[in-house]
Short mmCIF file of C-alpha atoms in Angstrom, two decimals:
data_model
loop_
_atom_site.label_atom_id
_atom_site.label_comp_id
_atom_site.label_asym_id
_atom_site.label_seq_id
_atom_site.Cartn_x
_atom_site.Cartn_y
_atom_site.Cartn_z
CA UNK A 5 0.00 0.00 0.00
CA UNK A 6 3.10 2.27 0.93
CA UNK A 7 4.45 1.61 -2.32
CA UNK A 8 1.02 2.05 -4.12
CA UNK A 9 0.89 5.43 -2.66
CA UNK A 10 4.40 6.93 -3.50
CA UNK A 11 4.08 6.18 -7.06
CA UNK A 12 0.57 7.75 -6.88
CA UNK A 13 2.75 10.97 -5.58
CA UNK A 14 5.39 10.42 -7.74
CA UNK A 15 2.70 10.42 -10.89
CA UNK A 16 1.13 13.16 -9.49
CA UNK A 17 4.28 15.71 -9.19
CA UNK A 18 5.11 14.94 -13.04
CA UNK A 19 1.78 16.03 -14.05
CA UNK A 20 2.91 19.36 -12.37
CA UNK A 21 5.82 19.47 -13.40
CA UNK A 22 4.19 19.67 -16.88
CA UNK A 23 4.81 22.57 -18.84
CA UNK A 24 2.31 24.71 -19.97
CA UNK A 25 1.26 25.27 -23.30
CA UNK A 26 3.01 27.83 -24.75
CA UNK A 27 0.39 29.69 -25.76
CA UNK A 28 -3.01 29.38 -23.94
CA UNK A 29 -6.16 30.53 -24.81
CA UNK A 30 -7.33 33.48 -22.57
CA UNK A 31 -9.19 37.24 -22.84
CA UNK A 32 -6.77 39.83 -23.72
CA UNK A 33 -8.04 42.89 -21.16
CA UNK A 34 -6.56 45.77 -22.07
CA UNK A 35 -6.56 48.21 -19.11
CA UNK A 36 -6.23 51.70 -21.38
CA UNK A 37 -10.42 50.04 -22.95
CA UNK A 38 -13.36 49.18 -21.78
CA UNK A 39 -16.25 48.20 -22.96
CA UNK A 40 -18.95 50.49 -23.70
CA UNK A 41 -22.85 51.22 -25.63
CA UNK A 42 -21.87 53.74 -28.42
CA UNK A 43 -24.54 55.70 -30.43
CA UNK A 44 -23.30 55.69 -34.17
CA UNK A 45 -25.70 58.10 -34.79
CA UNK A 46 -29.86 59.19 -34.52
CA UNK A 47 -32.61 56.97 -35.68
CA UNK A 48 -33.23 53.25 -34.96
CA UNK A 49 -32.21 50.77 -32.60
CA UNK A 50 -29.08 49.75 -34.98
CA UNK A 51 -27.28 52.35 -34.37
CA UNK A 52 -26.66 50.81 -31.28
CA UNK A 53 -23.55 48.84 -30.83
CA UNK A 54 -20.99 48.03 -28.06
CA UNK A 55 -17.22 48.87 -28.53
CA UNK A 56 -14.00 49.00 -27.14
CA UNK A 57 -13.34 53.04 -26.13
CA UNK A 58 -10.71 54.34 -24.44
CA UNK A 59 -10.69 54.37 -20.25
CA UNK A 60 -11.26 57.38 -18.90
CA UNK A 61 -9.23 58.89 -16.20
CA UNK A 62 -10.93 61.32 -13.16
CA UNK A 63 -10.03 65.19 -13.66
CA UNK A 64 -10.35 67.72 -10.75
CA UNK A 65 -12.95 67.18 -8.82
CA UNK A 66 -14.37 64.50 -10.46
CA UNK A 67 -15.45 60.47 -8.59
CA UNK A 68 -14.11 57.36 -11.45
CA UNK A 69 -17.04 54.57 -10.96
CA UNK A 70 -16.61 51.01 -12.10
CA UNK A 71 -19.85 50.20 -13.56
CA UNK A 72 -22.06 47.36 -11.89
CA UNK A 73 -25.32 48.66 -13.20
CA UNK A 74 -27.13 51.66 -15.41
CA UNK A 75 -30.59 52.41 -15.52
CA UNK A 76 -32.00 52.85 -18.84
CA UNK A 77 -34.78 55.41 -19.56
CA UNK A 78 -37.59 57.17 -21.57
CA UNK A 79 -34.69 60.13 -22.01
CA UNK A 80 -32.41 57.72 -23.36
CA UNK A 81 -34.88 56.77 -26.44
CA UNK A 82 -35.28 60.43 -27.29
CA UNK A 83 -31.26 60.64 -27.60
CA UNK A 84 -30.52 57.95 -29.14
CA UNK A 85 -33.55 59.40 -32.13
CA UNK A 86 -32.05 63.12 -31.53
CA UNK A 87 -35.70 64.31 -30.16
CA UNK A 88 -34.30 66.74 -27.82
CA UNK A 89 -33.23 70.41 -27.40
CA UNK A 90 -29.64 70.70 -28.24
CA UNK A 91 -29.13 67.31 -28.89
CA UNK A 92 -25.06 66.00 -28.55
CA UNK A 93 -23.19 65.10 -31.71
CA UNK A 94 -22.94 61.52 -32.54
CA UNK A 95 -21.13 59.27 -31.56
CA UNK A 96 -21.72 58.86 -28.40
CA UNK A 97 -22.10 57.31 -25.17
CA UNK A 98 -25.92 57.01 -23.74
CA UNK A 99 -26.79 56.97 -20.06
CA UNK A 100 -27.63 59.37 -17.15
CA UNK A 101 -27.68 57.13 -14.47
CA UNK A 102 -25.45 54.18 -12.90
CA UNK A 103 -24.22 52.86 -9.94
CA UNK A 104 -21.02 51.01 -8.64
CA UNK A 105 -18.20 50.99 -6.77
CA UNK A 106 -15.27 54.14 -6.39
CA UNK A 107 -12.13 53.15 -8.14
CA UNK A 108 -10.54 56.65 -8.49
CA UNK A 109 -10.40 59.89 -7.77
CA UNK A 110 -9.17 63.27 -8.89
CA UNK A 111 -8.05 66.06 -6.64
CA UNK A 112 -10.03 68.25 -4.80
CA UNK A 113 -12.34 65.28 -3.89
CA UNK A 114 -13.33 64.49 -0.35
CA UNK A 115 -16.18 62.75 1.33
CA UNK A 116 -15.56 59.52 -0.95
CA UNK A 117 -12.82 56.08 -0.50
CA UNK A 118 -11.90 53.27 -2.87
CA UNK A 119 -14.25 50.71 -2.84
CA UNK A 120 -17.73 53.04 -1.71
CA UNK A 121 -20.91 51.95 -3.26
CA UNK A 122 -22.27 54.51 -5.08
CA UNK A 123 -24.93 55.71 -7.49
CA UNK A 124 -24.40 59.00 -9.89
CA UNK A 125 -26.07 60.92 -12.23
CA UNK A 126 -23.50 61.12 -15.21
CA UNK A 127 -23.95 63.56 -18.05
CA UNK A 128 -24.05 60.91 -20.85
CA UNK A 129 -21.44 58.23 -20.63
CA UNK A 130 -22.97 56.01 -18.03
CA UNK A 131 -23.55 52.52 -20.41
CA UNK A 132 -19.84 51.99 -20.02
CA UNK A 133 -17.18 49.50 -17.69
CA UNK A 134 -16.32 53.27 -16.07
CA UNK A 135 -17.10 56.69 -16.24
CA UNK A 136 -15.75 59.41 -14.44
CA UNK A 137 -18.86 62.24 -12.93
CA UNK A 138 -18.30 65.29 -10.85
CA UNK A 139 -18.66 64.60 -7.07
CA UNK A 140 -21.73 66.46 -6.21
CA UNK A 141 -23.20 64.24 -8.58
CA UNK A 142 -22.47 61.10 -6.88
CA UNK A 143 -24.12 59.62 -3.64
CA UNK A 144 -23.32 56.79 -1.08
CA UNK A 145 -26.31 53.86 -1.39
CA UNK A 146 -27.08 51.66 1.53
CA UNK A 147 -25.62 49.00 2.55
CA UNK A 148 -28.89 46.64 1.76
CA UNK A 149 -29.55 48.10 -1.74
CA UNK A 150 -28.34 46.43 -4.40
CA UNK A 151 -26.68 48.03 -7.58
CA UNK A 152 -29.66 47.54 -9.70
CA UNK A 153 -31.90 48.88 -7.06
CA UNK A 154 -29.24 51.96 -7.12
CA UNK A 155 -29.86 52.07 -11.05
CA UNK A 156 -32.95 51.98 -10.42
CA UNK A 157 -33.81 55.00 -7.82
CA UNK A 158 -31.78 57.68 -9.17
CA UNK A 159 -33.63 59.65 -12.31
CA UNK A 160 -37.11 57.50 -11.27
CA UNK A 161 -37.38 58.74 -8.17
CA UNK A 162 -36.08 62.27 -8.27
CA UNK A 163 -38.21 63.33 -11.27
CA UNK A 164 -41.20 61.99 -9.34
CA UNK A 165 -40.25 63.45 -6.36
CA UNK A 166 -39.41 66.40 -8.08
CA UNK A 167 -43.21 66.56 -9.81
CA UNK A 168 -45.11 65.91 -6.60
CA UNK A 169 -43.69 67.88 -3.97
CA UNK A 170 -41.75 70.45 -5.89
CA UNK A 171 -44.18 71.20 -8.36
CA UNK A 172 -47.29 69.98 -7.75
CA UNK A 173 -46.79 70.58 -3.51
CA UNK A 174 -48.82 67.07 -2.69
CA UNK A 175 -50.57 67.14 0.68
CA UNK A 176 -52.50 65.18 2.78
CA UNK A 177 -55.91 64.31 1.00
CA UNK A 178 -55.13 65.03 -1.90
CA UNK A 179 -56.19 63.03 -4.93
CA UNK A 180 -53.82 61.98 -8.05
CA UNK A 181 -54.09 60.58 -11.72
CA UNK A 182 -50.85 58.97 -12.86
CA UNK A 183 -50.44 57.38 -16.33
CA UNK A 184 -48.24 53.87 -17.14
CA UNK A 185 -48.69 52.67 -13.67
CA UNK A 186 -46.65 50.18 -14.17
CA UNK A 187 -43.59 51.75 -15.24
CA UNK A 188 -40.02 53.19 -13.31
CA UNK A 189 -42.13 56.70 -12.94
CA UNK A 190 -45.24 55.36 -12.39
CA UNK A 191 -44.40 53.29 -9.49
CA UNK A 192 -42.06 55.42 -7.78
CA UNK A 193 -44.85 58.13 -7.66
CA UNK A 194 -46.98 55.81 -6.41
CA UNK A 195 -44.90 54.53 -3.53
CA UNK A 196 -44.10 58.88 -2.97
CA UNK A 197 -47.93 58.77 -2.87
CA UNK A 198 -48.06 56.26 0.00
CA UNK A 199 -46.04 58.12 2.06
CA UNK A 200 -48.89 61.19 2.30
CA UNK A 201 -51.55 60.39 4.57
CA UNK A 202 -55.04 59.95 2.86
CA UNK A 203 -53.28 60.65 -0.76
CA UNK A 204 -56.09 58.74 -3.46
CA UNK A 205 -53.90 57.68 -6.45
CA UNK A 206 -55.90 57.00 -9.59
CA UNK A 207 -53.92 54.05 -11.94
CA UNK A 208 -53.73 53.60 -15.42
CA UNK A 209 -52.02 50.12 -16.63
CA UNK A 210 -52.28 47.64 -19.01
CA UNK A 211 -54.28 44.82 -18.28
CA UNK A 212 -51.45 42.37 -18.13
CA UNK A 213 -49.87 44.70 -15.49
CA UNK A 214 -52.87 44.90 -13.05
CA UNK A 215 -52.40 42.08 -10.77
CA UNK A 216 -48.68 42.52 -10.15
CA UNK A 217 -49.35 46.76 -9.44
CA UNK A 218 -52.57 46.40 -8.00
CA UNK A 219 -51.02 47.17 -4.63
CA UNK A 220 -49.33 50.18 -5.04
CA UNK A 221 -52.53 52.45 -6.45
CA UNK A 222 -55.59 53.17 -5.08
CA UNK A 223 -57.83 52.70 -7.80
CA UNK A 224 -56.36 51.18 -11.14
CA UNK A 225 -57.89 51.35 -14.76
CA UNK A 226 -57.69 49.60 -17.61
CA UNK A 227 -55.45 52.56 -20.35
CA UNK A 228 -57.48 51.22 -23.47
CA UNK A 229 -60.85 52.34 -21.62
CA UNK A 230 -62.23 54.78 -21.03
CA UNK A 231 -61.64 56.09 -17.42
CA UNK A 232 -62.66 59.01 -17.17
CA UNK A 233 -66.39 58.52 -15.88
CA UNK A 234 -64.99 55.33 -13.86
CA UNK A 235 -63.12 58.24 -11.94
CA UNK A 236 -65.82 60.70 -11.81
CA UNK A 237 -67.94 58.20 -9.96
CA UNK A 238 -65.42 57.84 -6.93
CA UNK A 239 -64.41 61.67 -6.87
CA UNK A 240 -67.37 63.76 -8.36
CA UNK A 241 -65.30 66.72 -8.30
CA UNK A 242 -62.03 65.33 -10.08
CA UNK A 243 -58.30 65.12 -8.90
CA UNK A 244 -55.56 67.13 -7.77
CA UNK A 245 -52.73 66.09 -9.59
CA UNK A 246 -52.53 64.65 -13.20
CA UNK A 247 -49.11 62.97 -14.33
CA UNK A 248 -49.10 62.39 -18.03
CA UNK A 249 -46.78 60.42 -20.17
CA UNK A 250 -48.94 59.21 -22.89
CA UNK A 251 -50.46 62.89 -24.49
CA UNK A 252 -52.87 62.54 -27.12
CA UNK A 253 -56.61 62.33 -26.28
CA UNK A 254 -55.23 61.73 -22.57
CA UNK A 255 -54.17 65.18 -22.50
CA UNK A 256 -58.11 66.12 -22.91
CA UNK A 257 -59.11 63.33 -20.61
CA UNK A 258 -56.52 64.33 -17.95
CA UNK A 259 -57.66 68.18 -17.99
CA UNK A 260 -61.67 67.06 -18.03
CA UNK A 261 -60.49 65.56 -14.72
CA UNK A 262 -58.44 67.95 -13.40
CA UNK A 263 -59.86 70.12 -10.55
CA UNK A 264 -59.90 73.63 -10.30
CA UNK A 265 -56.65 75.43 -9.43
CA UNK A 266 -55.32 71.61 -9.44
CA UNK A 267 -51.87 70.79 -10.96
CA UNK A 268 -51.10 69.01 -14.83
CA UNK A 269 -47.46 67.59 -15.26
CA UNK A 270 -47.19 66.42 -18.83
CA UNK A 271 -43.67 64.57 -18.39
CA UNK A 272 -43.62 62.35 -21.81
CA UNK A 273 -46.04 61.01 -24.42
CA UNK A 274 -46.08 59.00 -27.16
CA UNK A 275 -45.56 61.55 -29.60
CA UNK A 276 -41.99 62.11 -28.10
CA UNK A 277 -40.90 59.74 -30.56
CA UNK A 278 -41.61 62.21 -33.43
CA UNK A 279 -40.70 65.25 -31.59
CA UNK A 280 -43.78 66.69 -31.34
CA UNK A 281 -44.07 67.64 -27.81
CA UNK A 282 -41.64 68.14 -25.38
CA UNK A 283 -40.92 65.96 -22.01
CA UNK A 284 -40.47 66.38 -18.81
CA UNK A 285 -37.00 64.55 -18.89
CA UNK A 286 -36.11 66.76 -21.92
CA UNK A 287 -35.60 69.44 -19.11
CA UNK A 288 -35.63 67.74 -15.79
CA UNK A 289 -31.23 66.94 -16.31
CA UNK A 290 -30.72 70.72 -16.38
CA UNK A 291 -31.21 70.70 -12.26
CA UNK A 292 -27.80 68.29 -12.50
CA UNK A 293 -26.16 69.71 -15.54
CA UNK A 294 -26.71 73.63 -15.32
CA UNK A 295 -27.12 75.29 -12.11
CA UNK A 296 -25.61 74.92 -8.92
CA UNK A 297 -29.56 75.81 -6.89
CA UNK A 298 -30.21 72.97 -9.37
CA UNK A 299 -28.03 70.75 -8.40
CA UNK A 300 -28.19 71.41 -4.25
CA UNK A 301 -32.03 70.65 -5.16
CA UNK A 302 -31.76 66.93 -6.52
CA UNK A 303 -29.32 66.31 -3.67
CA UNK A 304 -31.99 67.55 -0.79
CA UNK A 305 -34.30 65.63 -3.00
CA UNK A 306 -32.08 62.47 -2.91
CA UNK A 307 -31.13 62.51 0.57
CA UNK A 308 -34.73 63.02 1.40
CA UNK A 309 -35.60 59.83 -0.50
CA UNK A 310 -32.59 57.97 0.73
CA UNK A 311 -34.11 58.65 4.52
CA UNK A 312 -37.69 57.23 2.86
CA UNK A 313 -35.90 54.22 1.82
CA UNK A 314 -34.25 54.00 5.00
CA UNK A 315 -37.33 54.24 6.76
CA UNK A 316 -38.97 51.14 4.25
CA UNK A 317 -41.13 53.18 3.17
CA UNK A 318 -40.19 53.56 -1.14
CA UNK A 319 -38.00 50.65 -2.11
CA UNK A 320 -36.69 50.82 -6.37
CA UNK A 321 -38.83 47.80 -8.77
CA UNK A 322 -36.38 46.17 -11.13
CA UNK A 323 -38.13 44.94 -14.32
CA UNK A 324 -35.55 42.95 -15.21
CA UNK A 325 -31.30 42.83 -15.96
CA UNK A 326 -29.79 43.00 -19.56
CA UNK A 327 -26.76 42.61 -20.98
CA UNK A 328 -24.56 45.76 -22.77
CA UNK A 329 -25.42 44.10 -25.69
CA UNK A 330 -28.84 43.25 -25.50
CA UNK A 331 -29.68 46.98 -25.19
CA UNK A 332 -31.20 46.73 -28.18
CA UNK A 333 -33.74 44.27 -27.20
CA UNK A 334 -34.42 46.22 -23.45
CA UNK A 335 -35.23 49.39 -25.83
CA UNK A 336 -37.75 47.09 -27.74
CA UNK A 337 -39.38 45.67 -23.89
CA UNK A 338 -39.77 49.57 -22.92
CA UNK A 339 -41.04 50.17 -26.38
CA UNK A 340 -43.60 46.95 -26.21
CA UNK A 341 -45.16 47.97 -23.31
CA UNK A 342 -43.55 44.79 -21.39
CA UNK A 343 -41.72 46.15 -18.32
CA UNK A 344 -43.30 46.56 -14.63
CA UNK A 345 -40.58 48.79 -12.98
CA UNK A 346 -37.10 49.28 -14.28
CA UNK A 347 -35.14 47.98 -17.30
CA UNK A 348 -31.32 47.48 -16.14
CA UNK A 349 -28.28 47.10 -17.88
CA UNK A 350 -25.96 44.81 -16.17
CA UNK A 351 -22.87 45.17 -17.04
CA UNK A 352 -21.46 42.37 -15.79
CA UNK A 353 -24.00 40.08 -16.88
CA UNK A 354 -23.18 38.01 -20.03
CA UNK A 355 -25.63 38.29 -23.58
CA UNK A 356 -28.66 35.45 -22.97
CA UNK A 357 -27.74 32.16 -25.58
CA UNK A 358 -29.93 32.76 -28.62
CA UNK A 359 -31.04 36.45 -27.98
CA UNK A 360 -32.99 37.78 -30.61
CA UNK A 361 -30.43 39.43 -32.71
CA UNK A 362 -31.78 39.48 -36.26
CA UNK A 363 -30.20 41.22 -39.36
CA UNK A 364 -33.12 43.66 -39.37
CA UNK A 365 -33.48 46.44 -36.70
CA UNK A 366 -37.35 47.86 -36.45
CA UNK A 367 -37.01 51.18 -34.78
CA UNK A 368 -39.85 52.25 -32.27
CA UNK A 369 -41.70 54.07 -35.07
CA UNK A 370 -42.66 51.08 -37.08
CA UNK A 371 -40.29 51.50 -39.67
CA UNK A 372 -37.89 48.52 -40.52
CA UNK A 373 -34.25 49.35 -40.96
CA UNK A 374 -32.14 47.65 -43.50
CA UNK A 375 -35.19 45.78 -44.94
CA UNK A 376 -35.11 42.41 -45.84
CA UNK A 377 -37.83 40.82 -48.06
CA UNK A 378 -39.97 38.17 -46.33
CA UNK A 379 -39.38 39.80 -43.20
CA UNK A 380 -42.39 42.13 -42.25
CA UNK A 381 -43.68 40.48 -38.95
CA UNK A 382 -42.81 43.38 -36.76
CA UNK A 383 -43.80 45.91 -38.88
CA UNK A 384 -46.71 47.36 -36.79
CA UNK A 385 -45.17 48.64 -33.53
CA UNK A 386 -47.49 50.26 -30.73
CA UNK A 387 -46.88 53.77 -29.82
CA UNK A 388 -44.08 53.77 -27.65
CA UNK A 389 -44.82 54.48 -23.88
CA UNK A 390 -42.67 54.12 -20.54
#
């Protein structure tokens, strides 16, 4: 048995001893790139890709993130189809939101270490490994929320904290009508909602979406109907507070039910697509990008909902995680209606086997780009709407 063993050892040290191959297969990371969504330029979802660009490096005053997570928006579609006012030149990085951990900084920066979770409002760039944002722009998450949660509560949350209480001044008893239920807005202004005593919130969804945001409204509707008498039976003398994202004939509806003196947000619509109207987002990244009162405003806003979150009392709904390169396809789920909550790109989360990735891009507006013949099955697209 002694014997049996040693030239088990024996056998085993000259399989170590082995050389390696001289040349083995592994990823070449380069640590000047990183990976990264680039617009080409405006119009459809292919002009979309991910690329290699170069890493950036923090400047004065500035916080470098490495990426775990970026949330992706209603804003983002209107860049990436050049549908708002002094739209960037292409290309370009998308984003204005992420979250992740502090690898860097530049000088002049305090209140930050290596290796703080964090979440940031970045002035494009964010759908990237890194990105490098000015420190008043970047905020500490808790300890028990995760980085898609942090992608998540940023630009959702602020804008509808930023409609209700800074524009709209919601109070106890008040009443409010708040289109697409069952998207990032709609359900962050519904949980800002709950935290008013006695605030009615009036819903409207798609049917699919009912039972899973039932919950979080007071009174939910079916968007294809019409609501407006459904409402006008429960409050006679209308709402508060109407929060539109669809426009159209809603716009008519929503002011029929508006009360006197009351308060109409129109913060997006379908029509956005085609640049008809303008949005509430189109604007709402000045408070971060332009002035300083606008900037000390998101952060009382943010540390006021960090406190609510705190406290239990808002917590961010993820949709669902996508890959850098499936960005394409998380555009098409916000476009389709599909998402309840938040649409996340993970960055660190590898492209699903068999994704749908066909030759021919159809771009929210029905339109098919780089047509193929025989392939029309996608060629009627529903408005889009967050």
């Amino acid at each position: 048995m002694a014997k049996e063993g040693t030239e088990i050892a024996e056998e085993t040290d000259q399989m170590m001893d082995q050389k390696e191959p001289e040349n083995p297969v592994s990823p070449v990371i380069d640590p000047k790139e990183m990976r990264a969504v680039v617009l080409t330029g405006f119009g459809g979802l292919n002009k979309l890709k991910v690329t290699k660009k170069p890493m950036p490096e923090p400047q004065e005053g500035e916080v470098k993130i490495r990426v775990k997570a970026c949330g992706l928006n209603f804003l983002d579609l209107m860049v990436r189809q050049g549908n708002i006012d002094n739209a960037p030149k292409t290309p370009l990085v998308p984003g204005f939101e992420c979250s992740g951990i502090v690898e860097n900084m530049g000088e002049n920066t305090q209140g930050f270490e290596i290796g703080d979770r964090v979440m940031a409002f970045v002035n494009y760039n964010a759908w990237a490994e890194v990105v490098c944002t000015p420190l008043d722009l970047v905020y500490k998450i808790p300890d028990d929320m995760t980085f898609p949660e942090a992608a998540a509560f940023s630009m959702n949350f602020v804008a509808a904290y930023m409609m209700l209480f800074e524009v709209a001044n919601l109070q106890e008893g008040m009443s409010v009508l708040v289109h697409s239920a069952g998207g990032g807005v709609g359900q962050a202004v519904a949980q800002l909602c709950s935290t008013v005593p006695n605030v009615t919130v009036f819903g409207t969804a798609s049917p699919f979406k009912h039972e899973a945001i039932k919950h979080s409204v007071t009174h939910l509707f079916d968007r294809n109907l019409d609501y407006v008498p459904e409402v006008k039976k429960i409050s006679p003398e209308g709402v508060d507070i109407v929060l539109d994202c669809l426009c159209g004939e809603n716009t008519g509806k929503g002011l029929t039910l508006l009360k006197p003196m009351g308060t109409y947000i129109l913060y997006g619509s379908s029509n956005m697509v085609t640049g008809e109207t303008k949005s509430f987002f189109s604007f709402a990244k000045s408070w971060w990008q332009v002035e300083k009162g606008g900037c000390s405003r998101v952060k009382t806003a943010v540390q006021k909902l960090l406190s609510l979150y705190d406290q239990k009392k808002i917590k961010p709904l993820v949709d669902s995680l996508w890959a850098l390169e499936e960005v394409k396809e998380a555009m098409q789920r916000i476009h389709d209606r599909g998402n309840i909550g938040k649409l996340i790109l993970d960055v660190e989360k590898s492209p699903t086997p068999l994704m749908a990735n066909d030759s021919t891009e159809t771009s929210e507006a029905g339109e098919e780009e780089e047509e193929q013949e025989g392939d029309i099955d996608n060629k009627e697209r529903m408005p889009f709407i967050q």
